[in-house]
Short mmCIF file of C-alpha atoms and ligand atoms in Angstrom, two decimals:
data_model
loop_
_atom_site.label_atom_id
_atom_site.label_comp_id
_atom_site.label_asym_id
_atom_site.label_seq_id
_atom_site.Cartn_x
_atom_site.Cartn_y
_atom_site.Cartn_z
CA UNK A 1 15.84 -5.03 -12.27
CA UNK A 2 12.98 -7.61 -12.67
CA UNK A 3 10.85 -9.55 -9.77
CA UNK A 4 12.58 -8.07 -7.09
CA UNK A 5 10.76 -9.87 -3.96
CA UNK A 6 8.12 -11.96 -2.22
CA UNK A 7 7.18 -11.37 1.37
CA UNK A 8 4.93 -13.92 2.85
CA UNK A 9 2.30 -12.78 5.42
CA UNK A 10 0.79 -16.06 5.83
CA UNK A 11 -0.99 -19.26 3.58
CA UNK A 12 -2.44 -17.38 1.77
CA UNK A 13 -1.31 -14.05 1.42
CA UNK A 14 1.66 -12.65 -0.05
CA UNK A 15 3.04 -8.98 -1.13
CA UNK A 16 5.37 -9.20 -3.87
CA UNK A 17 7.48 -6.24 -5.02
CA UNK A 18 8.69 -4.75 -8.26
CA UNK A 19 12.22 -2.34 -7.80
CA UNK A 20 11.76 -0.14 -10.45
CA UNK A 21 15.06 0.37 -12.61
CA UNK A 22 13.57 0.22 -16.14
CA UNK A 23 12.38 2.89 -18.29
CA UNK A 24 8.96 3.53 -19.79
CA UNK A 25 9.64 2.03 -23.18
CA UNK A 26 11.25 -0.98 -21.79
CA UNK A 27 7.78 -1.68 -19.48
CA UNK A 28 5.97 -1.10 -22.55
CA UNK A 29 7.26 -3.51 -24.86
CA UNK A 30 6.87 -6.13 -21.88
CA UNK A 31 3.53 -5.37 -20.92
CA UNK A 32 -0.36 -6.51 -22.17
CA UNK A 33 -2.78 -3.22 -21.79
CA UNK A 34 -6.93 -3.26 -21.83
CA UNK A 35 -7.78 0.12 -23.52
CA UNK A 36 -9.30 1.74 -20.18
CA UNK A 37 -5.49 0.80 -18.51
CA UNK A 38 -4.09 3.14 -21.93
CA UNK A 39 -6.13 5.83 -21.54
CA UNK A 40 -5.00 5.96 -18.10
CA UNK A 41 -1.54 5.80 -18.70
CA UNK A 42 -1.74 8.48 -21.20
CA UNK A 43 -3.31 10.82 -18.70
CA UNK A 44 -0.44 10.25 -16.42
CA UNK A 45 1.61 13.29 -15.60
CA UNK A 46 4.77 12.00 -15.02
CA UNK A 47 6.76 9.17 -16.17
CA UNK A 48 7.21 7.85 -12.30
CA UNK A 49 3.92 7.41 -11.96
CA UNK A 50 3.59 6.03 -15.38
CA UNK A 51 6.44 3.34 -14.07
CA UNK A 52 4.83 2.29 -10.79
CA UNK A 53 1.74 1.72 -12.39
CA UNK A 54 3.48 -0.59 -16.01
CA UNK A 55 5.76 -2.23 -12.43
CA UNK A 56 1.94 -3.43 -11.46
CA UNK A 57 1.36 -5.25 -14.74
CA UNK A 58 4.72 -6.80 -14.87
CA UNK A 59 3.84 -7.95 -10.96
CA UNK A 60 0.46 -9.18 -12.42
CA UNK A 61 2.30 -10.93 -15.16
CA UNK A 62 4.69 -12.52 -13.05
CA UNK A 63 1.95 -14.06 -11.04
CA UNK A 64 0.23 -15.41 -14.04
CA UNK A 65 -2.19 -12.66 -14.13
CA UNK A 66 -2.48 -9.65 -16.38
CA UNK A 67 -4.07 -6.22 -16.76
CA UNK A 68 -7.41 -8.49 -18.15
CA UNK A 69 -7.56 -9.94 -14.64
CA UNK A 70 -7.80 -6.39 -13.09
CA UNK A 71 -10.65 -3.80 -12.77
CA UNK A 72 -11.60 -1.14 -10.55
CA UNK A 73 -14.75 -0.13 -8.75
CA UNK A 74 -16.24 3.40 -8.69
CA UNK A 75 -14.15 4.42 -5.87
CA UNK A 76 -10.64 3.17 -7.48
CA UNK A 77 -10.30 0.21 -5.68
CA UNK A 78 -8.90 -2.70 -7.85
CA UNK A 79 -10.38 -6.36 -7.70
CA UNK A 80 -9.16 -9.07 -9.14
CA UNK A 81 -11.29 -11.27 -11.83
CA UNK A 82 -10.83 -14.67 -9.99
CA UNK A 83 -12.32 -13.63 -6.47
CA UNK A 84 -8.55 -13.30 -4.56
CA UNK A 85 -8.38 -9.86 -3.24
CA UNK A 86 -5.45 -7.57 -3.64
CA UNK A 87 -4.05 -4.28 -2.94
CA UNK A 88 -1.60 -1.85 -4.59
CA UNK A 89 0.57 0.51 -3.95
CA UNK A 90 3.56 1.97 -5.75
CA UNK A 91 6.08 4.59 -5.32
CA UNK A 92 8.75 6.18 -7.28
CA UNK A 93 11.45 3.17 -7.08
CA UNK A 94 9.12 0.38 -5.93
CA UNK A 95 5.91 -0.96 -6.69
CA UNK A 96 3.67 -3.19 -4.51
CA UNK A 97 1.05 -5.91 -4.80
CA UNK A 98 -0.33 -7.93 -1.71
CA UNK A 99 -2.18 -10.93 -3.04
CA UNK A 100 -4.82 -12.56 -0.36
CA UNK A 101 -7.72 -14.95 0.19
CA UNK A 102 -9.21 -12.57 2.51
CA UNK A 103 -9.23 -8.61 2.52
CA UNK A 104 -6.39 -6.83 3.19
CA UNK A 105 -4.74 -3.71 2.29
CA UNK A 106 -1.18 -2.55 1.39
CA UNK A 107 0.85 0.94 1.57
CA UNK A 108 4.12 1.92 0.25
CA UNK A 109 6.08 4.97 2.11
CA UNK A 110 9.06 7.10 1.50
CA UNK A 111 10.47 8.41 4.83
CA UNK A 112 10.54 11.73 4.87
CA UNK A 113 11.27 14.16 7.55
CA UNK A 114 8.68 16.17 6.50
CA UNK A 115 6.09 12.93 8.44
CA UNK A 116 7.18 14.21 11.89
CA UNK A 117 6.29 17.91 11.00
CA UNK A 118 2.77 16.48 10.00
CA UNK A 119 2.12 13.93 12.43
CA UNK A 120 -0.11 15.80 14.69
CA UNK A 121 -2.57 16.11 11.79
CA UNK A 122 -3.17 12.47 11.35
CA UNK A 123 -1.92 10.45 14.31
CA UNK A 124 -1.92 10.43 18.17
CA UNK A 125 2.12 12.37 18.81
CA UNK A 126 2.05 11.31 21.76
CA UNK A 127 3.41 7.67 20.26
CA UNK A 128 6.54 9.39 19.11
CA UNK A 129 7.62 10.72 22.10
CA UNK A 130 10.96 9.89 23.49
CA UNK A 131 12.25 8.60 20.14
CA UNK A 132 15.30 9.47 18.35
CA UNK A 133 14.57 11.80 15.23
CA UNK A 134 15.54 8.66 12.61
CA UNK A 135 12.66 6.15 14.85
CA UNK A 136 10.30 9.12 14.61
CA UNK A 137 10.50 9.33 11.05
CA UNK A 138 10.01 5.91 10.79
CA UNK A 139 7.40 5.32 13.36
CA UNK A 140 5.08 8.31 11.84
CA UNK A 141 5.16 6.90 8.31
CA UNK A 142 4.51 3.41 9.55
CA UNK A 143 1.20 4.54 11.36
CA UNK A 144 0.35 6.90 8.23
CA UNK A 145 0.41 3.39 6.14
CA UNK A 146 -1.31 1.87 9.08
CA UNK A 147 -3.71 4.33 8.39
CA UNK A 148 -3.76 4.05 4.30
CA UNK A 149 -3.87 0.05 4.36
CA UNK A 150 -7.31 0.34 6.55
CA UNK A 151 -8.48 2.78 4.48
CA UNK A 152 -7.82 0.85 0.84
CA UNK A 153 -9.36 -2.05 2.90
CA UNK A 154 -12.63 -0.32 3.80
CA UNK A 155 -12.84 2.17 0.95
CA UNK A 156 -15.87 4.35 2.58
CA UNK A 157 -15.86 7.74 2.13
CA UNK A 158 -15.48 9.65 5.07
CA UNK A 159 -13.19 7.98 6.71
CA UNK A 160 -10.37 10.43 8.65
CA UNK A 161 -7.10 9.21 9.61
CA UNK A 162 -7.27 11.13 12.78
CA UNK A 163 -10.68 10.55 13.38
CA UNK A 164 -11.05 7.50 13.00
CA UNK A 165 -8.37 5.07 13.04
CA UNK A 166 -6.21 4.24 15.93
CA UNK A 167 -3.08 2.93 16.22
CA UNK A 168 -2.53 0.88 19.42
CA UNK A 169 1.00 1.33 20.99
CA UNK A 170 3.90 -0.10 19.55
CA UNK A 171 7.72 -0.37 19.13
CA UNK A 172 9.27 -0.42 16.31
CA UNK A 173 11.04 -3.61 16.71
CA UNK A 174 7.52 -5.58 17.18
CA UNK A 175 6.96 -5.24 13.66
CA UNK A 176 3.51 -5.38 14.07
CA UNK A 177 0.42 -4.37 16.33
CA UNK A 178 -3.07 -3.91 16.14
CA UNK A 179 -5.16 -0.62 15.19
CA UNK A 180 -9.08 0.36 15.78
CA UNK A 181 -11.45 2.02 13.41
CA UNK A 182 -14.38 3.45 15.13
CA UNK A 183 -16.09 4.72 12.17
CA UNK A 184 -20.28 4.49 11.73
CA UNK A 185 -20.88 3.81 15.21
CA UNK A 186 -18.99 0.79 14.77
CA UNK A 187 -15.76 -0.82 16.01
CA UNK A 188 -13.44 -2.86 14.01
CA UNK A 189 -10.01 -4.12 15.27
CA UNK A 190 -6.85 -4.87 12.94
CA UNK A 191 -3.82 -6.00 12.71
CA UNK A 192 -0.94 -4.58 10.63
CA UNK A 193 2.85 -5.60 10.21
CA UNK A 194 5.39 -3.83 8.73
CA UNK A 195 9.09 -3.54 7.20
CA UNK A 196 11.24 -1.37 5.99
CA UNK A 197 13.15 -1.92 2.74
CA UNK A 198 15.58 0.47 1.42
CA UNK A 199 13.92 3.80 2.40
CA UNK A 200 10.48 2.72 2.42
CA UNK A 201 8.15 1.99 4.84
CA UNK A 202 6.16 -1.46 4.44
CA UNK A 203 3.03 -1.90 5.93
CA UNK A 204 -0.01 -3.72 5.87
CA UNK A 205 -3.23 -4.45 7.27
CA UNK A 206 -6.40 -6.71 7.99
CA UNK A 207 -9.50 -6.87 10.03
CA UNK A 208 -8.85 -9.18 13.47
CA UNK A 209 -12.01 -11.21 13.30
C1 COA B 301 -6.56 6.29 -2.59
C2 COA B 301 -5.36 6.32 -1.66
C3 COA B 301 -5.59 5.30 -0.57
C4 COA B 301 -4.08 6.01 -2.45
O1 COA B 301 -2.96 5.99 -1.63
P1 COA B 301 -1.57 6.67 -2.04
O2 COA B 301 -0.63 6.54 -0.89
O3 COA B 301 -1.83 8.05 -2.55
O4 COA B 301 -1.03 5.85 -3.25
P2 COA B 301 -0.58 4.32 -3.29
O5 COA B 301 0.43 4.23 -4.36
O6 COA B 301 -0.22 3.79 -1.96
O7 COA B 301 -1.91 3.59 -3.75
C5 COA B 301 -2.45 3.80 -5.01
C6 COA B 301 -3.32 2.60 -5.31
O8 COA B 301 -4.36 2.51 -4.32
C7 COA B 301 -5.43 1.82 -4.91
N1 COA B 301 -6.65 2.54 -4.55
C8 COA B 301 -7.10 3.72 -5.05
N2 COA B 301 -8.27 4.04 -4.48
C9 COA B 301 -8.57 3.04 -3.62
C10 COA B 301 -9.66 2.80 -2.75
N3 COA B 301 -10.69 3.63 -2.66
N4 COA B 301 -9.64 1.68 -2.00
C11 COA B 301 -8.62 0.80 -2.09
N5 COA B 301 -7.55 0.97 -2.91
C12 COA B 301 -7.54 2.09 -3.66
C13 COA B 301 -5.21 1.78 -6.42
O9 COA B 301 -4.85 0.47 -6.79
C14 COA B 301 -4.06 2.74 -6.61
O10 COA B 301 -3.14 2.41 -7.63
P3 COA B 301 -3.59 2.22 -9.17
O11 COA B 301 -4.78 3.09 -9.39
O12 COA B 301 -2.40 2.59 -9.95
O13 COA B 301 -3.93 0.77 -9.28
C15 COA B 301 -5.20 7.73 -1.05
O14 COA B 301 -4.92 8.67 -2.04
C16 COA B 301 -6.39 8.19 -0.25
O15 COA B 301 -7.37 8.65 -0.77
N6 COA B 301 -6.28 8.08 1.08
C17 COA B 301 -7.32 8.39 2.01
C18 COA B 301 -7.59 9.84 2.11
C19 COA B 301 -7.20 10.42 3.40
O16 COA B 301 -7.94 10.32 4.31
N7 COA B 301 -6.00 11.04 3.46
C20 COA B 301 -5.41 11.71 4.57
C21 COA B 301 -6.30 12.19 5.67
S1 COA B 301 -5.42 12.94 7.02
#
């Protein structure tokens, strides 16, 4: 399948997704590679990952941007030539690209069952109490992209999801809500809103100023 949809956040920000149905070679043909973005794609293990990141390039391309318009800084975060910011994310039957004036970060989730087992590692449980096992599922990998979008938006080492993000109480049917990071003796709130689509979990983020 090509283009398969844009969500719009607000003016000026928009996430558009790629549902991945094509195979490597027919990315390949389609898509315009720097050398640095072919030595990574050669070092890729697996041809899913090798997908979600070609998926990128043919998002980039359908914007009017290409894999020239991208580079990375030395933590892995990728900027954008022209000054817009964006964020990426990509799974193994979607990939992701949130497209913004102002910083903002994007995560992609499968929901697993395996999240609830986990949850106490990374998030307060207590917000997943008296929910069916389905909403719990959902809720956990919701706050885990919380968690992710924040962190691809701050990119500082030593950030912990349990540590130091917070996810302010929510319902699932809000769609959004707000989230704290109290990291470096300072304070900074968020927002975040979310979807699902198909068996992913949507979400992203940006600082409340
Ligand atoms: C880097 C990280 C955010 C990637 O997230 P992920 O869910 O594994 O993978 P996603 O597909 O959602 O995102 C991958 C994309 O994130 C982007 N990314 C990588 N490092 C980044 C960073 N430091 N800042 C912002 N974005 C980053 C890249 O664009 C990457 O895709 P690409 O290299 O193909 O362009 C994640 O691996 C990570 O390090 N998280 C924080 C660590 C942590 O605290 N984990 C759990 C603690 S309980």
């Amino acid at each position: 399948m090509p283009f398969y949809k844009e969500i719009i956040i607000n003016d000026t920000t928009s996430i558009y997704l790629w549902k991945i149905e094509e195979d490597f070679n027919t990315f390949f043909r389609q898509v315009q590679l720097k050398d640095t973005s072919l030595t990574r794609l050669e070092c890729m293990k697996s041809e899913s990952h090798q997908n979600g990141f070609l998926a990128v390039r043919m998002l980039l391309q359908y914007l009017q941007y290409s894999d020239f318009d991208l580079y990375y800084d030395d933590f892995g975060k990728p900027h954008l030539k022209d000054g817009k910011h964006i964020s990426i994310s990509h799974s193994q039957d979607f990939s992701a690209i949130l497209i913004s004036n102002t910083p903002m970060g994007i995560d992609l989730e499968i929901l697993k069952d395996k999240i609830v087992t986990i949850a106490p590692r990374f998030m307060d449980a207590s917000h997943l109490e008296n929910l069916e096992q389905d909403n719990k599922i959902k809720k956990a990998t919701v706050i885990w992209g919380i968690k992710e979008s924040i962190f691809k938006i701050k990119n500082e080492r030593g950030i912990s999801f349990p540590k130091h993000i917070f996810e302010k109480p929510f319902h699932l049917n809000d769609k959004r809500g707000f989230a704290q990071l109290r990291f470096n003796n300072l304070i900074e709130e968020y927002c975040f809103q979310f979807e699902f689509v198909d068996n992913y979990a949507l979400v992203c983020a940006f600082q409340n100023k």
